[in-house]
Short mmCIF file of C-alpha atoms in Angstrom, two decimals:
data_model
loop_
_atom_site.label_atom_id
_atom_site.label_comp_id
_atom_site.label_asym_id
_atom_site.label_seq_id
_atom_site.Cartn_x
_atom_site.Cartn_y
_atom_site.Cartn_z
CA MET A 1 0.00 0.00 0.00
CA THR A 2 2.74 2.44 0.94
CA VAL A 3 4.49 1.69 -2.30
CA ASP A 4 1.30 2.53 -4.17
CA THR A 5 0.86 5.75 -2.25
CA GLU A 6 4.44 6.61 -2.93
CA LEU A 7 4.05 5.98 -6.62
CA LEU A 8 0.91 8.10 -6.77
CA ASN A 9 3.03 11.12 -5.88
CA VAL A 10 4.60 10.83 -9.27
CA PRO A 11 1.63 9.84 -11.41
CA PRO A 12 2.63 7.43 -14.18
CA GLU A 13 1.48 8.13 -17.69
CA LYS A 14 -2.21 7.29 -17.93
CA LEU A 15 -1.69 5.05 -20.93
CA VAL A 16 1.56 3.68 -22.25
CA VAL A 17 1.76 1.75 -25.50
CA GLU A 18 5.21 0.30 -25.99
CA GLY A 19 6.36 -1.32 -29.24
CA VAL A 20 3.01 -2.90 -30.09
CA SER A 21 2.74 -5.03 -33.23
CA LYS A 22 -0.24 -7.00 -34.42
CA THR A 23 -0.81 -9.19 -37.44
CA PHE A 24 -4.18 -10.68 -38.35
CA ARG A 25 -4.12 -13.95 -40.16
CA THR A 26 -7.12 -14.70 -42.33
CA GLN A 27 -7.80 -17.30 -44.98
CA ARG A 28 -6.81 -14.79 -47.66
CA GLY A 29 -3.46 -14.04 -46.12
CA SER A 30 -2.21 -11.92 -43.28
CA VAL A 31 -2.69 -8.23 -42.56
CA HIS A 32 0.06 -6.40 -40.74
CA ALA A 33 -2.23 -4.09 -38.78
CA LEU A 34 0.27 -2.51 -36.40
CA ASP A 35 4.03 -2.31 -36.61
CA ASN A 36 6.04 -1.31 -33.56
CA VAL A 37 3.66 1.40 -32.36
CA SER A 38 4.47 3.40 -29.24
CA LEU A 39 2.24 6.04 -27.73
CA HIS A 40 2.10 7.82 -24.39
CA VAL A 41 -1.05 9.49 -23.16
CA ARG A 42 -1.06 11.85 -20.18
CA GLU A 43 -3.75 11.97 -17.55
CA GLY A 44 -6.61 14.17 -18.78
CA GLU A 45 -5.30 14.36 -22.32
CA PHE A 46 -7.54 14.23 -25.38
CA VAL A 47 -5.68 12.33 -28.10
CA CYS A 48 -7.05 11.76 -31.58
CA LEU A 49 -5.77 8.97 -33.80
CA VAL A 50 -6.24 9.79 -37.49
CA GLY A 51 -5.50 7.90 -40.62
CA PRO A 52 -7.08 6.19 -43.61
CA SER A 53 -8.99 2.93 -43.20
CA GLY A 54 -6.77 -0.04 -42.60
CA CYS A 55 -4.09 1.92 -40.77
CA GLY A 56 -4.64 -0.03 -37.59
CA LYS A 57 -5.97 2.83 -35.47
CA SER A 58 -9.06 0.88 -34.43
CA THR A 59 -6.92 -2.17 -33.73
CA LEU A 60 -4.74 -0.08 -31.44
CA LEU A 61 -7.85 1.16 -29.64
CA ASN A 62 -9.08 -2.43 -29.20
CA ILE A 63 -5.70 -3.40 -27.81
CA ILE A 64 -5.74 -0.51 -25.34
CA ALA A 65 -9.29 -1.57 -24.36
CA GLY A 66 -8.03 -5.10 -23.77
CA LEU A 67 -10.45 -6.56 -26.30
CA GLU A 68 -7.50 -7.79 -28.34
CA MET A 69 -3.98 -8.77 -27.36
CA PRO A 70 -0.88 -7.48 -29.17
CA ASP A 71 1.52 -10.00 -30.76
CA THR A 72 4.48 -8.13 -29.31
CA GLY A 73 4.86 -5.09 -27.11
CA LYS A 74 2.85 -4.06 -24.09
CA VAL A 75 0.14 -1.70 -22.94
CA LEU A 76 0.12 -0.14 -19.48
CA ALA A 77 -2.85 1.63 -17.94
CA ASP A 78 -1.92 3.57 -14.79
CA GLY A 79 1.37 1.70 -14.83
CA LYS A 80 -0.31 -1.71 -14.77
CA ALA A 81 -0.17 -4.11 -17.68
CA VAL A 82 -3.45 -4.50 -19.57
CA THR A 83 -4.43 -8.15 -19.66
CA GLY A 84 -8.09 -7.84 -20.57
CA ALA A 85 -11.07 -5.54 -20.82
CA GLY A 86 -11.70 -3.47 -17.74
CA SER A 87 -14.26 -0.90 -16.76
CA ASP A 88 -11.50 1.65 -16.04
CA ARG A 89 -11.17 1.96 -19.83
CA MET A 90 -14.61 2.27 -21.35
CA MET A 91 -15.09 1.85 -25.07
CA MET A 92 -17.56 3.56 -27.42
CA PHE A 93 -18.15 2.25 -30.91
CA GLN A 94 -19.28 3.63 -34.25
CA GLU A 95 -22.57 1.83 -33.79
CA SER A 96 -24.14 2.71 -30.47
CA ALA A 97 -24.12 -0.99 -29.47
CA LEU A 98 -26.97 -0.20 -27.10
CA PHE A 99 -28.88 -3.24 -25.88
CA PRO A 100 -32.33 -3.34 -27.52
CA TRP A 101 -33.81 -5.55 -24.79
CA LEU A 102 -33.29 -2.79 -22.21
CA ASP A 103 -34.74 0.70 -22.17
CA VAL A 104 -32.52 3.79 -22.00
CA MET A 105 -32.27 3.68 -18.22
CA GLY A 106 -31.52 -0.06 -18.27
CA ASN A 107 -28.69 0.52 -20.71
CA VAL A 108 -27.07 3.24 -18.61
CA LEU A 109 -27.49 1.05 -15.53
CA PHE A 110 -25.76 -1.94 -17.15
CA GLY A 111 -22.20 -0.97 -16.27
CA LEU A 112 -23.26 0.44 -12.91
CA LYS A 113 -24.79 -2.89 -11.90
CA LEU A 114 -21.33 -4.40 -12.24
CA LYS A 115 -20.12 -2.13 -9.45
CA PRO A 116 -20.90 -4.05 -6.27
CA ALA A 117 -20.13 -1.15 -3.95
CA LEU A 118 -23.19 0.82 -5.03
CA ARG A 119 -26.74 0.36 -3.82
CA ASN A 120 -29.54 0.22 -6.38
CA LYS A 121 -30.88 3.62 -5.41
CA GLU A 122 -27.46 5.17 -5.87
CA ARG A 123 -27.07 3.47 -9.22
CA ARG A 124 -30.28 5.05 -10.42
CA GLU A 125 -29.18 8.46 -9.22
CA VAL A 126 -25.85 8.15 -10.99
CA ALA A 127 -27.57 6.99 -14.19
CA LYS A 128 -29.95 9.94 -14.02
CA PHE A 129 -27.03 12.32 -13.54
CA TYR A 130 -25.36 11.13 -16.75
CA LEU A 131 -28.59 11.10 -18.70
CA GLN A 132 -29.02 14.72 -17.64
CA LEU A 133 -25.45 15.43 -18.68
CA VAL A 134 -26.21 14.24 -22.21
CA GLY A 135 -29.61 15.93 -22.12
CA LEU A 136 -31.77 12.84 -22.32
CA GLU A 137 -33.24 12.46 -18.85
CA LYS A 138 -36.73 12.80 -20.33
CA PHE A 139 -36.13 9.69 -22.41
CA MET A 140 -35.04 7.32 -19.69
CA ARG A 141 -38.08 5.07 -20.18
CA SER A 142 -37.79 5.08 -24.00
CA ASN A 143 -36.97 2.02 -26.03
CA ILE A 144 -33.75 2.14 -28.00
CA HIS A 145 -35.42 1.89 -31.41
CA GLU A 146 -37.40 5.03 -30.65
CA LEU A 147 -34.26 7.18 -30.52
CA SER A 148 -32.55 8.98 -33.42
CA GLY A 149 -28.95 8.17 -34.31
CA GLY A 150 -27.61 11.15 -32.39
CA MET A 151 -29.69 10.33 -29.33
CA LYS A 152 -28.44 6.75 -29.42
CA GLN A 153 -24.83 7.90 -29.38
CA ARG A 154 -25.67 10.23 -26.51
CA VAL A 155 -27.12 7.32 -24.54
CA ALA A 156 -24.06 5.25 -25.43
CA LEU A 157 -21.92 8.09 -24.11
CA ALA A 158 -23.93 8.23 -20.88
CA ARG A 159 -23.62 4.46 -20.57
CA ALA A 160 -19.85 4.63 -21.04
CA LEU A 161 -19.49 7.52 -18.60
CA ALA A 162 -21.77 6.14 -15.87
CA PRO A 163 -19.31 3.67 -14.25
CA ASN A 164 -16.90 6.65 -14.09
CA PRO A 165 -13.98 5.25 -16.09
CA ARG A 166 -10.87 7.42 -16.10
CA VAL A 167 -10.26 6.61 -19.74
CA LEU A 168 -12.69 6.78 -22.63
CA LEU A 169 -11.81 4.98 -25.85
CA MET A 170 -13.92 6.18 -28.75
CA ASP A 171 -13.90 4.37 -32.09
CA GLU A 172 -15.36 6.76 -34.69
CA PRO A 173 -18.38 7.33 -32.47
CA PHE A 174 -19.84 10.10 -34.60
CA ALA A 175 -19.02 8.74 -38.05
CA SER A 176 -22.54 7.62 -38.88
CA LEU A 177 -24.27 10.81 -37.75
CA ASP A 178 -25.38 13.81 -39.80
CA ALA A 179 -23.20 16.94 -39.74
CA LEU A 180 -25.54 18.98 -37.55
CA THR A 181 -25.87 16.34 -34.84
CA ARG A 182 -22.15 15.74 -35.01
CA GLU A 183 -21.40 19.41 -34.36
CA GLN A 184 -23.61 19.38 -31.28
CA LEU A 185 -21.82 16.31 -30.02
CA TYR A 186 -18.41 17.94 -30.56
CA GLY A 187 -19.55 20.60 -28.11
CA ASP A 188 -20.97 18.03 -25.70
CA ILE A 189 -17.93 15.80 -25.64
CA GLN A 190 -15.55 18.72 -25.04
CA GLU A 191 -17.73 19.95 -22.20
CA ILE A 192 -17.98 16.51 -20.61
CA TRP A 193 -14.27 15.88 -21.04
CA ALA A 194 -13.49 19.11 -19.22
CA LYS A 195 -16.17 18.66 -16.55
CA ARG A 196 -15.48 15.02 -15.76
CA GLN A 197 -11.73 15.17 -16.34
CA LYS A 198 -11.39 12.13 -18.54
CA THR A 199 -8.51 10.88 -20.58
CA ILE A 200 -9.83 10.30 -24.08
CA VAL A 201 -8.37 8.40 -27.02
CA PHE A 202 -10.50 9.13 -30.04
CA VAL A 203 -10.22 7.33 -33.37
CA THR A 204 -11.43 9.05 -36.52
CA HIS A 205 -10.64 9.36 -40.21
CA ASN A 206 -11.97 12.90 -40.20
CA VAL A 207 -8.98 15.24 -39.89
CA ARG A 208 -11.10 18.28 -39.02
CA GLU A 209 -12.86 16.36 -36.30
CA ALA A 210 -9.46 15.32 -34.90
CA ALA A 211 -8.16 18.87 -34.93
CA CYS A 212 -11.34 20.12 -33.28
CA LEU A 213 -11.29 17.63 -30.43
CA GLY A 214 -7.69 16.65 -29.77
CA ASP A 215 -4.98 18.22 -27.65
CA ARG A 216 -2.82 16.08 -29.81
CA VAL A 217 -3.43 14.48 -33.19
CA VAL A 218 -1.55 11.29 -33.96
CA LEU A 219 -1.24 10.49 -37.63
CA PHE A 220 -1.21 6.85 -38.76
CA SER A 221 -0.27 5.40 -42.11
CA PRO A 222 -1.38 1.99 -43.32
CA HIS A 223 0.27 -1.24 -44.50
CA PRO A 224 1.66 -1.76 -41.94
CA GLY A 225 -0.01 0.54 -39.42
CA ARG A 226 2.54 3.00 -38.08
CA ILE A 227 2.58 6.34 -36.35
CA GLN A 228 3.99 8.89 -38.80
CA GLU A 229 3.66 12.25 -37.16
CA GLN A 230 2.14 13.94 -34.16
CA PHE A 231 0.60 17.40 -34.01
CA THR A 232 -0.17 19.43 -30.94
CA VAL A 233 -3.30 21.50 -31.41
CA ASP A 234 -2.84 24.64 -29.40
CA LEU A 235 -6.25 26.28 -29.56
CA PRO A 236 -8.50 27.50 -26.76
CA ARG A 237 -11.60 25.48 -25.89
CA PRO A 238 -14.42 25.02 -26.55
CA ARG A 239 -13.38 24.86 -30.18
CA ASP A 240 -15.66 25.49 -33.09
CA ILE A 241 -15.27 23.03 -35.94
CA SER A 242 -15.75 25.76 -38.56
CA SER A 243 -13.24 28.27 -37.17
CA VAL A 244 -10.44 29.53 -39.39
CA ASP A 245 -7.66 28.72 -36.90
CA LEU A 246 -8.83 25.16 -36.80
CA ALA A 247 -8.83 24.98 -40.59
CA LYS A 248 -5.11 25.86 -40.58
CA TYR A 249 -4.36 22.87 -38.39
CA SER A 250 -6.51 20.50 -40.39
CA THR A 251 -4.96 21.65 -43.68
CA GLU A 252 -1.52 21.00 -42.27
CA ILE A 253 -2.50 17.53 -41.03
CA THR A 254 -4.23 16.65 -44.27
CA ARG A 255 -1.14 17.62 -46.20
CA ALA A 256 0.98 15.38 -43.99
CA LEU A 257 -1.55 12.58 -44.38
CA LYS A 258 -1.32 12.73 -48.17
CA ARG A 259 2.46 12.80 -47.99
CA HIS A 260 2.56 9.61 -45.93
CA LEU A 261 0.02 7.73 -47.97
CA LYS A 262 1.99 5.40 -50.16
CA PRO A 263 0.42 5.42 -53.60
CA GLU A 264 0.26 1.62 -53.87
CA ALA A 265 -1.56 1.39 -50.56
CA VAL A 266 -4.49 3.51 -51.62
CA GLY A 267 -7.76 1.71 -52.10
CA GLU A 268 -6.62 -1.60 -50.71
CA GLY A 269 -9.25 -1.40 -48.07
CA GLU A 270 -9.27 -2.53 -44.49
CA MET B 1 -64.09 -4.07 -31.41
CA LYS B 2 -65.15 -4.03 -35.03
CA ARG B 3 -62.91 -7.00 -35.76
CA TRP B 4 -64.65 -9.01 -33.09
CA THR B 5 -68.11 -8.14 -34.43
CA VAL B 6 -67.07 -9.22 -37.89
CA PHE B 7 -65.65 -12.43 -36.51
CA ALA B 8 -68.76 -13.17 -34.38
CA LEU B 9 -71.03 -12.61 -37.37
CA PHE B 10 -68.91 -14.82 -39.59
CA PHE B 11 -68.83 -17.55 -36.98
CA ALA B 12 -72.59 -17.38 -36.32
CA ALA B 13 -73.31 -17.58 -40.07
CA PHE B 14 -70.96 -20.55 -40.35
CA VAL B 15 -72.66 -22.50 -37.54
CA VAL B 16 -76.20 -21.67 -38.74
CA THR B 17 -75.38 -22.76 -42.32
CA TRP B 18 -73.86 -25.97 -40.99
CA GLU B 19 -76.94 -26.69 -38.85
CA ILE B 20 -79.27 -26.06 -41.82
CA LEU B 21 -77.21 -28.27 -44.14
CA VAL B 22 -77.40 -31.15 -41.67
CA ARG B 23 -81.15 -30.67 -40.95
CA LYS B 24 -82.03 -30.56 -44.63
CA GLY B 25 -80.18 -33.85 -45.01
CA ILE B 26 -77.70 -32.38 -47.51
CA TRP B 27 -74.91 -33.38 -45.10
CA PRO B 28 -75.94 -36.82 -43.69
CA PRO B 29 -75.92 -36.74 -39.85
CA VAL B 30 -73.91 -39.97 -39.85
CA MET B 31 -71.09 -38.14 -41.60
CA VAL B 32 -71.38 -34.72 -40.02
CA PRO B 33 -72.96 -34.21 -36.59
CA SER B 34 -74.96 -31.00 -36.27
CA PRO B 35 -73.77 -28.12 -34.10
CA VAL B 36 -76.73 -28.75 -31.80
CA ASP B 37 -75.63 -32.37 -31.28
CA ILE B 38 -72.12 -31.21 -30.51
CA GLY B 39 -73.58 -28.71 -28.03
CA LYS B 40 -75.51 -31.53 -26.40
CA TYR B 41 -72.32 -33.55 -26.14
CA PHE B 42 -70.57 -30.62 -24.48
CA ILE B 43 -73.36 -30.25 -21.89
CA ALA B 44 -73.46 -33.96 -21.12
CA SER B 45 -69.67 -34.35 -20.96
CA ILE B 46 -69.31 -31.32 -18.75
CA GLN B 47 -72.04 -32.58 -16.44
CA ASP B 48 -70.49 -36.04 -16.05
CA ARG B 49 -67.07 -34.33 -15.81
CA SER B 50 -65.56 -36.61 -18.49
CA LEU B 51 -64.54 -33.64 -20.69
CA LEU B 52 -63.04 -31.69 -17.77
CA ASP B 53 -61.16 -34.73 -16.51
CA ALA B 54 -59.76 -35.47 -19.95
CA SER B 55 -58.77 -31.82 -20.46
CA TYR B 56 -57.06 -31.80 -17.09
CA VAL B 57 -55.09 -34.98 -17.86
CA THR B 58 -54.04 -33.64 -21.26
CA LEU B 59 -53.08 -30.17 -20.04
CA LYS B 60 -51.05 -31.60 -17.21
CA ARG B 61 -49.13 -33.79 -19.63
CA LEU B 62 -48.64 -30.94 -22.05
CA LEU B 63 -47.47 -28.36 -19.52
CA LEU B 64 -45.16 -30.72 -17.68
CA GLY B 65 -43.72 -32.25 -20.84
CA TYR B 66 -43.22 -28.81 -22.34
CA ALA B 67 -41.60 -27.52 -19.17
CA ILE B 68 -39.13 -30.41 -19.27
CA GLY B 69 -38.55 -29.74 -22.97
CA LEU B 70 -37.80 -26.08 -22.21
CA ALA B 71 -35.58 -26.89 -19.26
CA ALA B 72 -33.53 -29.23 -21.43
CA GLY B 73 -33.75 -27.39 -24.76
CA LEU B 74 -32.59 -23.94 -23.66
CA PRO B 75 -29.33 -25.07 -22.01
CA LEU B 76 -28.73 -27.54 -24.84
CA GLY B 77 -29.06 -24.74 -27.39
CA LEU B 78 -26.71 -22.50 -25.39
CA LEU B 79 -24.14 -25.30 -25.15
CA ASN B 80 -24.35 -25.98 -28.87
CA ALA B 81 -23.78 -22.32 -29.63
CA ARG B 82 -20.91 -22.00 -27.16
CA PHE B 83 -18.90 -25.18 -27.69
CA LYS B 84 -17.96 -26.45 -31.11
CA ILE B 85 -17.74 -29.99 -29.81
CA CYS B 86 -21.38 -29.79 -28.64
CA ALA B 87 -22.48 -28.31 -31.97
CA ASP B 88 -20.76 -31.12 -33.88
CA THR B 89 -22.34 -33.83 -31.74
CA LEU B 90 -25.53 -32.87 -29.93
CA GLY B 91 -26.29 -30.10 -32.40
CA LEU B 92 -26.27 -32.48 -35.32
CA LEU B 93 -28.34 -34.97 -33.33
CA ALA B 94 -30.87 -32.23 -32.55
CA LEU B 95 -31.10 -31.29 -36.21
CA GLY B 96 -31.74 -34.91 -37.15
CA LEU B 97 -34.23 -35.68 -34.44
CA GLN B 98 -36.14 -32.48 -35.06
CA THR B 99 -37.16 -33.86 -38.44
CA LEU B 100 -38.55 -36.99 -36.79
CA PRO B 101 -42.23 -36.72 -35.84
CA SER B 102 -42.01 -37.55 -32.18
CA VAL B 103 -44.93 -39.97 -32.22
CA CYS B 104 -42.47 -42.32 -33.93
CA TRP B 105 -40.97 -42.67 -30.46
CA ALA B 106 -44.23 -44.24 -29.19
CA PRO B 107 -43.31 -47.92 -29.69
CA LEU B 108 -39.99 -47.49 -27.89
CA ALA B 109 -41.52 -45.28 -25.21
CA LEU B 110 -44.11 -47.97 -24.45
CA LEU B 111 -41.45 -50.63 -24.30
CA TRP B 112 -39.25 -48.61 -21.98
CA PHE B 113 -41.84 -47.04 -19.71
CA GLY B 114 -44.96 -49.18 -20.14
CA GLN B 115 -48.40 -47.63 -20.53
CA THR B 116 -47.60 -44.88 -18.05
CA GLU B 117 -47.33 -41.10 -17.86
CA ALA B 118 -43.58 -41.42 -18.27
CA ALA B 119 -44.04 -42.80 -21.77
CA ILE B 120 -46.25 -39.91 -22.81
CA PHE B 121 -43.93 -37.32 -21.21
CA PHE B 122 -41.10 -38.83 -23.15
CA ILE B 123 -42.94 -38.37 -26.43
CA VAL B 124 -43.91 -34.79 -25.61
CA VAL B 125 -40.38 -33.90 -24.55
CA MET B 126 -38.95 -35.44 -27.72
CA GLY B 127 -41.41 -33.31 -29.65
CA SER B 128 -40.41 -29.98 -28.16
CA VAL B 129 -36.82 -30.17 -26.99
CA TRP B 130 -35.06 -30.18 -30.37
CA SER B 131 -36.79 -27.22 -31.94
CA ILE B 132 -36.24 -25.19 -28.76
CA ALA B 133 -32.55 -26.15 -28.72
CA LEU B 134 -32.11 -25.33 -32.42
CA ALA B 135 -33.83 -21.96 -32.10
CA THR B 136 -31.74 -21.04 -29.05
CA ASP B 137 -28.60 -22.06 -30.91
CA ALA B 138 -29.56 -19.97 -33.95
CA GLY B 139 -30.53 -17.07 -31.71
CA VAL B 140 -27.17 -17.00 -29.96
CA ARG B 141 -25.27 -17.22 -33.24
CA ASN B 142 -27.22 -14.24 -34.54
CA VAL B 143 -26.34 -11.95 -31.65
CA PRO B 144 -24.19 -9.12 -33.06
CA PRO B 145 -20.68 -9.60 -31.54
CA ILE B 146 -20.56 -5.89 -30.70
CA TYR B 147 -23.01 -6.45 -27.81
CA ALA B 148 -20.63 -8.82 -26.10
CA ARG B 149 -17.69 -6.48 -26.79
CA ALA B 150 -19.56 -3.52 -25.35
CA ALA B 151 -20.47 -5.61 -22.30
CA ARG B 152 -16.85 -6.70 -21.86
CA THR B 153 -15.56 -3.14 -21.75
CA MET B 154 -18.16 -2.47 -19.05
CA GLY B 155 -16.65 -5.23 -16.95
CA SER B 156 -18.98 -8.08 -17.86
CA SER B 157 -17.49 -11.51 -18.47
CA GLY B 158 -18.21 -15.21 -18.50
CA LEU B 159 -21.57 -16.27 -17.10
CA HIS B 160 -22.68 -12.67 -16.58
CA THR B 161 -22.26 -11.95 -20.29
CA TRP B 162 -24.22 -15.07 -21.16
CA LEU B 163 -27.10 -14.39 -18.80
CA LYS B 164 -27.33 -10.62 -19.19
CA VAL B 165 -26.31 -10.11 -22.81
CA ILE B 166 -26.28 -13.18 -25.04
CA PHE B 167 -29.48 -14.69 -23.68
CA PRO B 168 -31.65 -11.56 -23.79
CA ALA B 169 -30.17 -10.58 -27.16
CA SER B 170 -31.34 -13.89 -28.63
CA LEU B 171 -34.84 -13.67 -27.14
CA PRO B 172 -36.62 -12.99 -30.45
CA PHE B 173 -35.26 -16.29 -31.79
CA ILE B 174 -35.83 -18.14 -28.54
CA VAL B 175 -39.46 -17.08 -28.25
CA SER B 176 -40.25 -18.18 -31.78
CA GLY B 177 -38.48 -21.48 -31.01
CA MET B 178 -40.53 -21.82 -27.84
CA LYS B 179 -43.67 -21.30 -29.88
CA GLN B 180 -42.63 -23.90 -32.39
CA GLY B 181 -41.70 -26.27 -29.57
CA TRP B 182 -45.10 -25.76 -28.04
CA ALA B 183 -46.84 -26.55 -31.33
CA PHE B 184 -44.75 -29.70 -31.76
CA ALA B 185 -45.40 -30.78 -28.16
CA TRP B 186 -49.14 -30.29 -28.63
CA ARG B 187 -49.20 -32.30 -31.88
CA SER B 188 -47.05 -35.06 -30.43
CA LEU B 189 -49.27 -35.35 -27.41
CA MET B 190 -52.45 -35.61 -29.46
CA ALA B 191 -50.93 -38.16 -31.81
CA ALA B 192 -49.67 -40.18 -28.87
CA GLU B 193 -52.96 -40.05 -27.00
CA ILE B 194 -54.92 -41.16 -30.04
CA TYR B 195 -52.42 -43.85 -30.96
CA VAL B 196 -51.53 -45.23 -27.54
CA ILE B 197 -53.78 -46.06 -24.60
CA ILE B 198 -52.10 -44.83 -21.46
CA LEU B 199 -53.57 -46.57 -18.46
CA THR B 200 -52.73 -43.90 -15.92
CA GLY B 201 -55.18 -41.37 -17.33
CA PHE B 202 -57.47 -40.68 -20.30
CA GLY B 203 -56.69 -37.46 -22.11
CA LEU B 204 -58.52 -35.61 -24.87
CA GLY B 205 -56.86 -37.73 -27.55
CA THR B 206 -58.05 -40.91 -25.88
CA VAL B 207 -61.61 -39.58 -25.65
CA LEU B 208 -61.43 -38.66 -29.34
CA HIS B 209 -60.20 -42.18 -30.08
CA PHE B 210 -63.12 -43.69 -28.12
CA GLY B 211 -65.47 -41.42 -30.07
CA ARG B 212 -64.18 -42.99 -33.26
CA GLU B 213 -64.56 -46.53 -31.90
CA ASN B 214 -68.18 -45.80 -30.90
CA HIS B 215 -68.82 -43.83 -34.06
CA ALA B 216 -69.79 -40.84 -31.89
CA MET B 217 -68.82 -38.12 -34.31
CA ASP B 218 -70.36 -35.43 -32.09
CA GLN B 219 -67.81 -36.47 -29.50
CA VAL B 220 -64.97 -36.50 -32.04
CA LEU B 221 -65.82 -33.01 -33.32
CA GLY B 222 -66.45 -31.74 -29.80
CA ILE B 223 -62.98 -32.83 -28.72
CA MET B 224 -61.48 -31.34 -31.88
CA ILE B 225 -63.06 -28.01 -30.96
CA VAL B 226 -61.66 -28.22 -27.41
CA ILE B 227 -58.20 -28.97 -28.83
CA VAL B 228 -58.41 -25.89 -31.05
CA LEU B 229 -59.59 -23.75 -28.14
CA ILE B 230 -56.75 -24.88 -25.88
CA GLY B 231 -54.26 -24.11 -28.66
CA LEU B 232 -55.73 -20.63 -29.15
CA LEU B 233 -55.81 -19.95 -25.43
CA ALA B 234 -52.18 -21.00 -24.98
CA ASP B 235 -51.17 -18.65 -27.76
CA LYS B 236 -53.08 -15.72 -26.30
CA ILE B 237 -52.06 -16.31 -22.69
CA MET B 238 -48.46 -17.46 -23.02
CA PHE B 239 -46.98 -16.24 -26.28
CA ALA B 240 -48.91 -13.12 -27.24
CA PRO B 241 -47.67 -11.12 -24.21
CA MET B 242 -44.06 -12.19 -24.85
CA GLU B 243 -44.30 -11.25 -28.51
CA ARG B 244 -45.89 -7.93 -27.63
CA PHE B 245 -42.96 -7.20 -25.33
CA LEU B 246 -40.43 -8.12 -28.03
CA HIS B 247 -42.15 -6.02 -30.67
CA ARG B 248 -42.33 -3.03 -28.35
CA ARG B 249 -38.72 -3.24 -27.20
CA TRP B 250 -37.06 -4.14 -30.47
CA GLY B 251 -39.41 -2.00 -32.50
CA THR B 252 -40.19 -4.82 -34.90
CA ALA B 253 -43.52 -5.36 -36.68
CA LYS B 254 -46.63 -3.18 -36.61
#
């Protein structure tokens, strides 16, 4: 215990990815998804991983989540090796992945019910708090199919936030939404990130989105998946996706992205 | 309400036409008993309790046999979906036996259990268990993997994932399998009761069989009507509420 307390005085990096490689073998051959990738994420940092499809950014996210294991290399969360999925690193997907057999409240309660320390009444209060945070407390008795795409992602966000993970892993969570809804959610996620002090790793192929959300934008290139460049986005928050300053960053990143895209790799798919 | 009026009118017209056809002698009474005769049979058989007793015996067999079928079929389906070795052995067996009308088990059941309730339970269970297992299996295999992944990141694993995610996610399949299992159980039971005399109790099928032996077609048709009514009732009481829930939650149909 004293050792732990001692170590807490010098907080370790929130997430450490060290020399991670991963190859998927399928019947049609093998895909070298990640090649010797290293990444450090500070406590409270918002990091965006950008790159074309097939660059391994989602794979890296799955490995950080503990849903997949790297072939070589290691992942540390709070200085401890990641050996499996854990509710300290909550994942959000492109599809909401909400459970259709539960209503909105039931979905948000799902992760909370896995926390034995809480009583049921407290769980409900916590769930209500997060539904309020995403502006959907009026819909807590709704069925999932009754919600719009944006509302579903909001519920998914509330569900991921409810067990109070320190780290949020987001895999293109807004990719299937319309532009207007997406813009609202950019505002929401920045607000929640600041309010709840989360560490966020956010995967996207939308450079502008990455520049809008990230403290840091990490650029991946495919075949094999590698980190090519990193950009620090030094803009005040909340950021507006259509601001001119932001456009400068996204132009710069896009240019770099094109430079790193090997011509033969284009269009090969995932 | 309007639907019910339409149905009541249609049904009344049907019965009246039938009665007239029999009275005019167009349908010979030997071939087709009149609705009034069937009504008389109902009154008599209710008064001497023979119809109620037979219904009780049959329902008890059906419910118990079906319950056993469910209790065996659901876990079997889950096992088949979870373990490849189970799918390659029991799963294949289930697929094969599901195609076998379960009344074919009657000769063996009689040999093994004698003319007892056990024999009839065996036939009913054989009728329902396989379709329930197959539907559960298919249901589990159709659960989008993302549900389990989402659950895992929320700290769910092992048995918890199965009970709280995989099982509820496959409910639409399971309920339709349960319905099919029920229909098979009901048919197996009737076939068995008509085909085999079970000494420990006379069910509806047995009474129908006696009706044939005595050429009491009012009795035969009366029992047929009771069988239809029980089937309808089971659907409305047991399955309709479950299906309503599924449709409401999943947003399917209507």
